[in-house]
PDB file of N, CA and C in Angstrom:
ATOM      1  N   UNK A   1       0.138  -9.595  -6.522  1.00 85.00           N
ATOM      2  CA  UNK A   1       0.181 -10.582  -6.728  1.00 85.00           C
ATOM      3  C   UNK A   1      -1.275 -10.887  -7.763  1.00 85.00           C
ATOM      4  N   UNK A   2      -2.382  -9.889  -7.530  1.00 90.00           N
ATOM      5  CA  UNK A   2      -3.499 -10.203  -7.876  1.00 90.00           C
ATOM      6  C   UNK A   2      -3.396 -10.222  -9.450  1.00 90.00           C
ATOM      7  N   UNK A   3      -2.598  -9.385 -10.231  1.00 92.00           N
ATOM      8  CA  UNK A   3      -2.248  -9.670 -11.686  1.00 92.00           C
ATOM      9  C   UNK A   3      -1.828 -11.104 -11.777  1.00 92.00           C
ATOM     10  N   UNK A   4      -0.961 -11.363 -11.311  1.00 92.00           N
ATOM     11  CA  UNK A   4      -0.126 -12.549 -11.529  1.00 92.00           C
ATOM     12  C   UNK A   4      -1.133 -13.823 -11.300  1.00 92.00           C
ATOM     13  N   UNK A   5      -2.231 -14.033 -10.239  1.00 92.00           N
ATOM     14  CA  UNK A   5      -3.084 -14.871  -9.766  1.00 92.00           C
ATOM     15  C   UNK A   5      -3.898 -14.537 -11.225  1.00 92.00           C
ATOM     16  N   UNK A   6      -4.515 -13.718 -11.726  1.00 93.00           N
ATOM     17  CA  UNK A   6      -5.332 -14.064 -12.872  1.00 93.00           C
ATOM     18  C   UNK A   6      -4.460 -14.420 -14.051  1.00 93.00           C
ATOM     19  N   UNK A   7      -3.315 -13.803 -14.163  1.00 94.00           N
ATOM     20  CA  UNK A   7      -2.553 -14.476 -15.335  1.00 94.00           C
ATOM     21  C   UNK A   7      -2.458 -16.066 -15.043  1.00 94.00           C
ATOM     22  N   UNK A   8      -2.093 -16.384 -13.868  1.00 94.00           N
ATOM     23  CA  UNK A   8      -1.765 -17.958 -13.577  1.00 94.00           C
ATOM     24  C   UNK A   8      -3.263 -18.922 -14.085  1.00 94.00           C
ATOM     25  N   UNK A   9      -4.442 -18.195 -13.663  1.00 94.00           N
ATOM     26  CA  UNK A   9      -5.564 -18.926 -13.971  1.00 94.00           C
ATOM     27  C   UNK A   9      -6.183 -18.853 -15.376  1.00 94.00           C
ATOM     28  N   UNK A  10      -5.607 -17.687 -16.171  1.00 95.00           N
ATOM     29  CA  UNK A  10      -5.842 -17.888 -17.662  1.00 95.00           C
ATOM     30  C   UNK A  10      -4.773 -18.814 -18.174  1.00 95.00           C
ATOM     31  N   UNK A  11      -3.466 -18.900 -17.895  1.00 94.00           N
ATOM     32  CA  UNK A  11      -2.782 -19.924 -18.617  1.00 94.00           C
ATOM     33  C   UNK A  11      -2.770 -21.507 -18.524  1.00 94.00           C
ATOM     34  N   UNK A  12      -3.242 -21.637 -17.111  1.00 95.00           N
ATOM     35  CA  UNK A  12      -3.672 -22.902 -16.353  1.00 95.00           C
ATOM     36  C   UNK A  12      -5.002 -23.214 -17.172  1.00 95.00           C
ATOM     37  N   UNK A  13      -5.767 -22.195 -17.837  1.00 93.00           N
ATOM     38  CA  UNK A  13      -7.103 -22.916 -18.665  1.00 93.00           C
ATOM     39  C   UNK A  13      -8.290 -22.527 -17.893  1.00 93.00           C
ATOM     40  N   UNK A  14      -8.062 -21.772 -16.637  1.00 93.00           N
ATOM     41  CA  UNK A  14      -9.105 -21.574 -15.542  1.00 93.00           C
ATOM     42  C   UNK A  14     -10.369 -20.759 -16.214  1.00 93.00           C
ATOM     43  N   UNK A  15      -9.901 -19.906 -16.814  1.00 86.00           N
ATOM     44  CA  UNK A  15     -10.321 -18.625 -16.963  1.00 86.00           C
ATOM     45  C   UNK A  15     -10.064 -18.287 -18.357  1.00 86.00           C
ATOM     46  N   UNK A  16     -10.998 -18.106 -19.237  1.00 88.00           N
ATOM     47  CA  UNK A  16     -10.750 -18.315 -20.609  1.00 88.00           C
ATOM     48  C   UNK A  16     -10.384 -16.701 -21.485  1.00 88.00           C
ATOM     49  N   UNK A  17     -10.498 -15.765 -20.321  1.00 90.00           N
ATOM     50  CA  UNK A  17     -10.162 -14.470 -20.830  1.00 90.00           C
ATOM     51  C   UNK A  17      -8.578 -14.173 -20.257  1.00 90.00           C
ATOM     52  N   UNK A  18      -7.992 -13.715 -20.893  1.00 93.00           N
ATOM     53  CA  UNK A  18      -6.642 -13.306 -20.718  1.00 93.00           C
ATOM     54  C   UNK A  18      -6.904 -11.893 -19.426  1.00 93.00           C
ATOM     55  N   UNK A  19      -5.303 -11.922 -18.983  1.00 94.00           N
ATOM     56  CA  UNK A  19      -5.648 -10.615 -17.873  1.00 94.00           C
ATOM     57  C   UNK A  19      -5.040  -9.371 -18.889  1.00 94.00           C
ATOM     58  N   UNK A  20      -5.767  -8.463 -18.076  1.00 95.00           N
ATOM     59  CA  UNK A  20      -5.430  -7.008 -18.781  1.00 95.00           C
ATOM     60  C   UNK A  20      -4.186  -6.725 -18.372  1.00 95.00           C
ATOM     61  N   UNK A  21      -3.767  -5.364 -18.893  1.00 97.00           N
ATOM     62  CA  UNK A  21      -2.574  -4.916 -18.272  1.00 97.00           C
ATOM     63  C   UNK A  21      -2.052  -5.205 -17.007  1.00 97.00           C
ATOM     64  N   UNK A  22      -0.465  -5.383 -16.860  1.00 96.00           N
ATOM     65  CA  UNK A  22      -0.085  -5.334 -15.545  1.00 96.00           C
ATOM     66  C   UNK A  22      -0.462  -4.489 -14.664  1.00 96.00           C
ATOM     67  N   UNK A  23      -1.130  -4.480 -13.590  1.00 93.00           N
ATOM     68  CA  UNK A  23      -1.295  -3.296 -12.760  1.00 93.00           C
ATOM     69  C   UNK A  23      -0.325  -3.536 -11.523  1.00 93.00           C
ATOM     70  N   UNK A  24       0.768  -2.490 -11.231  1.00 92.00           N
ATOM     71  CA  UNK A  24       1.385  -2.456  -9.723  1.00 92.00           C
ATOM     72  C   UNK A  24       1.307  -1.444  -9.163  1.00 92.00           C
ATOM     73  N   UNK A  25       0.109  -0.765  -9.340  1.00 91.00           N
ATOM     74  CA  UNK A  25      -0.295   0.392  -8.700  1.00 91.00           C
ATOM     75  C   UNK A  25      -0.210  -0.001  -7.330  1.00 91.00           C
ATOM     76  N   UNK A  26      -0.868  -0.622  -6.699  1.00 91.00           N
ATOM     77  CA  UNK A  26      -1.180  -1.221  -5.499  1.00 91.00           C
ATOM     78  C   UNK A  26      -0.119  -1.912  -5.034  1.00 91.00           C
ATOM     79  N   UNK A  27       0.794  -2.264  -5.606  1.00 91.00           N
ATOM     80  CA  UNK A  27       2.133  -2.334  -4.732  1.00 91.00           C
ATOM     81  C   UNK A  27       3.172  -1.377  -4.643  1.00 91.00           C
ATOM     82  N   UNK A  28       3.129  -0.483  -5.607  1.00 90.00           N
ATOM     83  CA  UNK A  28       4.417   0.402  -5.954  1.00 90.00           C
ATOM     84  C   UNK A  28       3.900   1.825  -5.197  1.00 90.00           C
ATOM     85  N   UNK A  29       4.855   2.488  -4.714  1.00 91.00           N
ATOM     86  CA  UNK A  29       5.190   4.158  -4.407  1.00 91.00           C
ATOM     87  C   UNK A  29       6.386   4.593  -5.056  1.00 91.00           C
ATOM     88  N   UNK A  30       6.450   6.087  -5.314  1.00 90.00           N
ATOM     89  CA  UNK A  30       7.129   6.594  -6.015  1.00 90.00           C
ATOM     90  C   UNK A  30       7.700   7.644  -4.973  1.00 90.00           C
ATOM     91  N   UNK A  31       9.070   7.586  -4.610  1.00 89.00           N
ATOM     92  CA  UNK A  31       9.942   8.308  -3.715  1.00 89.00           C
ATOM     93  C   UNK A  31      10.521   9.028  -4.475  1.00 89.00           C
ATOM     94  N   UNK A  32      10.955  10.182  -4.520  1.00 88.00           N
ATOM     95  CA  UNK A  32      12.132  11.193  -4.825  1.00 88.00           C
ATOM     96  C   UNK A  32      12.310  10.279  -6.374  1.00 88.00           C
ATOM     97  N   UNK A  33      11.143  10.463  -6.975  1.00 87.00           N
ATOM     98  CA  UNK A  33      11.410   9.877  -8.622  1.00 87.00           C
ATOM     99  C   UNK A  33      11.386   8.359  -8.823  1.00 87.00           C
ATOM    100  N   UNK A  34      11.630   7.653  -7.797  1.00 86.00           N
ATOM    101  CA  UNK A  34      11.869   6.393  -7.899  1.00 86.00           C
ATOM    102  C   UNK A  34      10.942   5.580  -7.681  1.00 86.00           C
ATOM    103  N   UNK A  35      10.443   4.424  -8.149  1.00 88.00           N
ATOM    104  CA  UNK A  35       9.468   3.672  -7.787  1.00 88.00           C
ATOM    105  C   UNK A  35       9.756   2.399  -7.105  1.00 88.00           C
ATOM    106  N   UNK A  36       9.223   2.099  -6.026  1.00 86.00           N
ATOM    107  CA  UNK A  36       9.763   1.237  -5.076  1.00 86.00           C
ATOM    108  C   UNK A  36       8.807   0.441  -4.776  1.00 86.00           C
ATOM    109  N   UNK A  37       8.858  -0.600  -4.138  1.00 87.00           N
ATOM    110  CA  UNK A  37       7.795  -1.552  -3.439  1.00 87.00           C
ATOM    111  C   UNK A  37       7.211  -0.796  -2.259  1.00 87.00           C
ATOM    112  N   UNK A  38       6.032  -1.036  -2.191  1.00 89.00           N
ATOM    113  CA  UNK A  38       5.236  -0.581  -0.894  1.00 89.00           C
ATOM    114  C   UNK A  38       5.395  -1.636   0.371  1.00 89.00           C
ATOM    115  N   UNK A  39       5.813  -1.092   1.613  1.00 89.00           N
ATOM    116  CA  UNK A  39       6.139  -1.948   2.767  1.00 89.00           C
ATOM    117  C   UNK A  39       4.904  -3.188   2.986  1.00 89.00           C
ATOM    118  N   UNK A  40       5.060  -4.081   2.942  1.00 89.00           N
ATOM    119  CA  UNK A  40       3.712  -5.147   3.480  1.00 89.00           C
ATOM    120  C   UNK A  40       3.346  -5.240   2.150  1.00 89.00           C
ATOM    121  N   UNK A  41       3.547  -5.043   0.748  1.00 90.00           N
ATOM    122  CA  UNK A  41       2.791  -5.114  -0.248  1.00 90.00           C
ATOM    123  C   UNK A  41       2.365  -6.836  -0.538  1.00 90.00           C
ATOM    124  N   UNK A  42       1.158  -7.716  -1.228  1.00 90.00           N
ATOM    125  CA  UNK A  42       1.235  -8.304  -1.896  1.00 90.00           C
ATOM    126  C   UNK A  42       2.054  -8.774  -3.263  1.00 90.00           C
ATOM    127  N   UNK A  43       3.351  -8.811  -2.790  1.00 89.00           N
ATOM    128  CA  UNK A  43       4.317  -9.075  -4.134  1.00 89.00           C
ATOM    129  C   UNK A  43       5.015 -10.404  -4.396  1.00 89.00           C
ATOM    130  N   UNK A  44       5.301 -10.799  -5.262  1.00 90.00           N
ATOM    131  CA  UNK A  44       6.326 -11.542  -5.494  1.00 90.00           C
ATOM    132  C   UNK A  44       7.629 -10.890  -6.298  1.00 90.00           C
ATOM    133  N   UNK A  45       8.445 -11.817  -6.475  1.00 90.00           N
ATOM    134  CA  UNK A  45       9.525 -11.339  -7.563  1.00 90.00           C
ATOM    135  C   UNK A  45      10.249 -12.398  -8.524  1.00 90.00           C
ATOM    136  N   UNK A  46      10.238 -11.349  -9.569  1.00 91.00           N
ATOM    137  CA  UNK A  46      10.362 -12.130 -10.780  1.00 91.00           C
ATOM    138  C   UNK A  46      11.498 -11.878 -11.568  1.00 91.00           C
ATOM    139  N   UNK A  47      12.323 -12.578 -12.153  1.00 92.00           N
ATOM    140  CA  UNK A  47      13.572 -11.891 -13.067  1.00 92.00           C
ATOM    141  C   UNK A  47      13.192 -11.067 -13.950  1.00 92.00           C
ATOM    142  N   UNK A  48      13.872 -10.412 -14.296  1.00 92.00           N
ATOM    143  CA  UNK A  48      13.912  -8.871 -15.171  1.00 92.00           C
ATOM    144  C   UNK A  48      13.504  -9.730 -16.874  1.00 92.00           C
ATOM    145  N   UNK A  49      14.237 -11.053 -16.933  1.00 95.00           N
ATOM    146  CA  UNK A  49      14.019 -11.606 -18.263  1.00 95.00           C
ATOM    147  C   UNK A  49      11.986 -11.841 -18.542  1.00 95.00           C
ATOM    148  N   UNK A  50      11.803 -12.484 -17.311  1.00 95.00           N
ATOM    149  CA  UNK A  50      10.206 -12.731 -17.328  1.00 95.00           C
ATOM    150  C   UNK A  50       9.504 -11.495 -17.423  1.00 95.00           C
ATOM    151  N   UNK A  51       9.741 -10.251 -16.663  1.00 94.00           N
ATOM    152  CA  UNK A  51       9.164  -9.220 -16.420  1.00 94.00           C
ATOM    153  C   UNK A  51       8.843  -8.270 -17.934  1.00 94.00           C
ATOM    154  N   UNK A  52      10.342  -8.673 -18.424  1.00 96.00           N
ATOM    155  CA  UNK A  52      10.191  -7.579 -20.176  1.00 96.00           C
ATOM    156  C   UNK A  52       9.383  -8.580 -21.057  1.00 96.00           C
ATOM    157  N   UNK A  53       9.200 -10.062 -20.814  1.00 96.00           N
ATOM    158  CA  UNK A  53       8.470 -11.008 -21.575  1.00 96.00           C
ATOM    159  C   UNK A  53       6.909 -10.733 -21.351  1.00 96.00           C
ATOM    160  N   UNK A  54       6.790 -10.783 -20.108  1.00 96.00           N
ATOM    161  CA  UNK A  54       5.099 -10.492 -19.737  1.00 96.00           C
ATOM    162  C   UNK A  54       4.988  -9.027 -19.965  1.00 96.00           C
ATOM    163  N   UNK A  55       5.675  -7.943 -19.723  1.00 96.00           N
ATOM    164  CA  UNK A  55       5.393  -6.842 -20.240  1.00 96.00           C
ATOM    165  C   UNK A  55       5.178  -6.404 -21.603  1.00 96.00           C
ATOM    166  N   UNK A  56       6.215  -7.016 -22.281  1.00 97.00           N
ATOM    167  CA  UNK A  56       5.971  -6.841 -23.812  1.00 97.00           C
ATOM    168  C   UNK A  56       4.390  -7.532 -24.266  1.00 97.00           C
ATOM    169  N   UNK A  57       4.015  -8.424 -23.750  1.00 96.00           N
ATOM    170  CA  UNK A  57       2.522  -8.977 -24.227  1.00 96.00           C
ATOM    171  C   UNK A  57       1.432  -8.278 -23.774  1.00 96.00           C
ATOM    172  N   UNK A  58       1.478  -8.073 -21.933  1.00 97.00           N
ATOM    173  CA  UNK A  58       0.335  -7.589 -21.610  1.00 97.00           C
ATOM    174  C   UNK A  58       0.496  -6.050 -21.562  1.00 97.00           C
ATOM    175  N   UNK A  59       1.463  -5.448 -21.601  1.00 97.00           N
ATOM    176  CA  UNK A  59       1.805  -3.997 -20.827  1.00 97.00           C
ATOM    177  C   UNK A  59       1.713  -3.524 -19.527  1.00 97.00           C
ATOM    178  N   UNK A  60       1.334  -2.513 -19.292  1.00 95.00           N
ATOM    179  CA  UNK A  60       1.150  -2.184 -17.842  1.00 95.00           C
ATOM    180  C   UNK A  60       2.362  -1.784 -17.302  1.00 95.00           C
ATOM    181  N   UNK A  61       2.321  -1.974 -15.705  1.00 92.00           N
ATOM    182  CA  UNK A  61       3.327  -1.533 -14.982  1.00 92.00           C
ATOM    183  C   UNK A  61       2.448  -0.929 -13.792  1.00 92.00           C
ATOM    184  N   UNK A  62       3.616   0.136 -12.967  1.00 92.00           N
ATOM    185  CA  UNK A  62       5.039   0.448 -13.474  1.00 92.00           C
ATOM    186  C   UNK A  62       5.901  -0.630 -12.980  1.00 92.00           C
ATOM    187  N   UNK A  63       7.245  -0.305 -13.638  1.00 91.00           N
ATOM    188  CA  UNK A  63       8.230  -1.530 -13.161  1.00 91.00           C
ATOM    189  C   UNK A  63       8.758  -1.361 -11.966  1.00 91.00           C
ATOM    190  N   UNK A  64       8.586  -2.471 -11.099  1.00 89.00           N
ATOM    191  CA  UNK A  64       9.314  -1.762  -9.828  1.00 89.00           C
ATOM    192  C   UNK A  64      10.591  -2.880  -9.848  1.00 89.00           C
ATOM    193  N   UNK A  65      11.463  -2.122  -9.835  1.00 86.00           N
ATOM    194  CA  UNK A  65      13.099  -2.719  -9.770  1.00 86.00           C
ATOM    195  C   UNK A  65      13.738  -3.013  -8.183  1.00 86.00           C
ATOM    196  N   UNK A  66      13.959  -4.280  -7.942  1.00 82.00           N
ATOM    197  CA  UNK A  66      14.396  -4.073  -6.295  1.00 82.00           C
ATOM    198  C   UNK A  66      15.779  -4.268  -6.388  1.00 82.00           C
ATOM    199  N   UNK A  67      16.446  -3.769  -5.616  1.00 78.00           N
ATOM    200  CA  UNK A  67      18.134  -3.763  -5.652  1.00 78.00           C
ATOM    201  C   UNK A  67      18.290  -4.096  -4.318  1.00 78.00           C
ATOM    202  N   UNK A  68      19.819  -4.549  -3.895  1.00 75.00           N
ATOM    203  CA  UNK A  68      19.973  -5.025  -2.807  1.00 75.00           C
ATOM    204  C   UNK A  68      20.332  -3.916  -1.973  1.00 75.00           C
ATOM    205  N   UNK A  69      19.734  -3.982  -0.634  1.00 72.00           N
ATOM    206  CA  UNK A  69      20.226  -2.987   0.381  1.00 72.00           C
ATOM    207  C   UNK A  69      21.769  -2.431   0.426  1.00 72.00           C
ATOM    208  N   UNK A  70      22.132  -1.324   0.394  1.00 74.00           N
ATOM    209  CA  UNK A  70      23.515  -0.941   0.032  1.00 74.00           C
ATOM    210  C   UNK A  70      23.870  -1.092   1.842  1.00 74.00           C
ATOM    211  N   UNK A  71      24.756  -1.752   2.037  1.00 76.00           N
ATOM    212  CA  UNK A  71      25.665  -2.100   3.285  1.00 76.00           C
ATOM    213  C   UNK A  71      26.915  -1.221   3.499  1.00 76.00           C
ATOM    214  N   UNK A  72      26.744  -0.548   4.434  1.00 74.00           N
ATOM    215  CA  UNK A  72      27.760   0.401   4.884  1.00 74.00           C
ATOM    216  C   UNK A  72      28.821  -0.651   5.923  1.00 74.00           C
ATOM    217  N   UNK A  73      29.974  -0.650   5.339  1.00 73.00           N
ATOM    218  CA  UNK A  73      30.842  -1.202   6.599  1.00 73.00           C
ATOM    219  C   UNK A  73      31.672   0.037   7.314  1.00 73.00           C
ATOM    220  N   UNK A  74      31.958  -0.265   8.325  1.00 70.00           N
ATOM    221  CA  UNK A  74      32.795   0.835   9.030  1.00 70.00           C
ATOM    222  C   UNK A  74      34.413  -0.006   9.134  1.00 70.00           C
ATOM    223  N   UNK A  75      35.231   0.774   8.384  1.00 69.00           N
ATOM    224  CA  UNK A  75      36.796   0.123   8.098  1.00 69.00           C
ATOM    225  C   UNK A  75      37.338  -0.152   9.682  1.00 69.00           C
ATOM    226  N   UNK A  76      36.994   0.388  10.179  1.00 69.00           N
ATOM    227  CA  UNK A  76      37.550   0.064  11.878  1.00 69.00           C
ATOM    228  C   UNK A  76      37.266  -1.278  12.429  1.00 69.00           C
ATOM    229  N   UNK A  77      35.775  -1.518  12.170  1.00 63.00           N
ATOM    230  CA  UNK A  77      35.317  -2.734  12.436  1.00 63.00           C
ATOM    231  C   UNK A  77      36.061  -3.817  11.601  1.00 63.00           C
ATOM    232  N   UNK A  78      36.131  -3.861  10.682  1.00 57.00           N
ATOM    233  CA  UNK A  78      36.784  -4.716   9.819  1.00 57.00           C
ATOM    234  C   UNK A  78      38.192  -5.034   9.967  1.00 57.00           C
ATOM    235  N   UNK A  79      38.727  -3.797  10.282  1.00 60.00           N
ATOM    236  CA  UNK A  79      40.155  -3.801  10.595  1.00 60.00           C
ATOM    237  C   UNK A  79      40.290  -4.750  11.880  1.00 60.00           C
ATOM    238  N   UNK A  80      39.476  -4.520  13.097  1.00 58.00           N
ATOM    239  CA  UNK A  80      39.383  -5.218  14.262  1.00 58.00           C
ATOM    240  C   UNK A  80      39.327  -6.567  14.145  1.00 58.00           C
ATOM    241  N   UNK A  81      38.243  -6.816  13.241  1.00 58.00           N
ATOM    242  CA  UNK A  81      37.606  -8.591  12.809  1.00 58.00           C
ATOM    243  C   UNK A  81      39.069  -9.171  12.536  1.00 58.00           C
ATOM    244  N   UNK A  82      39.896  -8.338  11.546  1.00 57.00           N
ATOM    245  CA  UNK A  82      40.886  -9.040  10.740  1.00 57.00           C
ATOM    246  C   UNK A  82      42.018  -9.370  11.976  1.00 57.00           C
ATOM    247  N   UNK A  83      42.438  -8.353  12.862  1.00 57.00           N
ATOM    248  CA  UNK A  83      43.228  -8.607  13.840  1.00 57.00           C
ATOM    249  C   UNK A  83      43.104  -9.349  14.755  1.00 57.00           C
ATOM    250  N   UNK A  84      41.785  -9.728  14.915  1.00 56.00           N
ATOM    251  CA  UNK A  84      41.462 -10.772  15.885  1.00 56.00           C
ATOM    252  C   UNK A  84      41.575 -12.216  15.265  1.00 56.00           C
ATOM    253  N   UNK A  85      41.295 -12.297  13.943  1.00 56.00           N
ATOM    254  CA  UNK A  85      41.726 -13.429  13.509  1.00 56.00           C
ATOM    255  C   UNK A  85      42.990 -13.875  13.214  1.00 56.00           C
ATOM    256  N   UNK A  86      43.817 -12.742  12.831  1.00 54.00           N
ATOM    257  CA  UNK A  86      45.541 -12.948  13.089  1.00 54.00           C
ATOM    258  C   UNK A  86      46.045 -13.521  13.867  1.00 54.00           C
ATOM    259  N   UNK A  87      45.331 -12.636  15.066  1.00 57.00           N
ATOM    260  CA  UNK A  87      45.744 -13.090  16.665  1.00 57.00           C
ATOM    261  C   UNK A  87      45.630 -14.681  16.901  1.00 57.00           C
ATOM    262  N   UNK A  88      44.030 -14.945  16.488  1.00 50.00           N
ATOM    263  CA  UNK A  88      43.755 -16.489  16.979  1.00 50.00           C
ATOM    264  C   UNK A  88      44.257 -17.340  16.096  1.00 50.00           C
ATOM    265  N   UNK A  89      45.042 -17.085  14.979  1.00 54.00           N
ATOM    266  CA  UNK A  89      45.609 -18.146  14.319  1.00 54.00           C
ATOM    267  C   UNK A  89      47.462 -18.260  14.809  1.00 54.00           C
ATOM    268  N   UNK A  90      47.663 -17.156  15.217  1.00 48.00           N
ATOM    269  CA  UNK A  90      49.056 -17.285  15.925  1.00 48.00           C
ATOM    270  C   UNK A  90      49.116 -18.173  17.180  1.00 48.00           C
ATOM    271  N   UNK A  91      47.920 -18.432  17.672  1.00 50.00           N
ATOM    272  CA  UNK A  91      48.070 -19.014  19.295  1.00 50.00           C
ATOM    273  C   UNK A  91      48.353 -20.863  18.858  1.00 50.00           C
TER     274      UNK A  91
END
């Protein structure tokens, strides 16, 4: 969020100097060739469009893409829930 705070001060006219390139090195780590968010990092989430806009003006990075976690569903558990729901309706 440090870079964002500097940018925010600049666009609000509190600081006359524009921020330098975006610097996500303090909030990102690379694991298995993927850049991911460091746990507990001081960060905020912006849309892909906003990232592309800011990055096209200021440069820098690395880009950190947040993806929803993959949820593994146990088919037997889902079937059991459906069975309970059907039995409840028939009462």
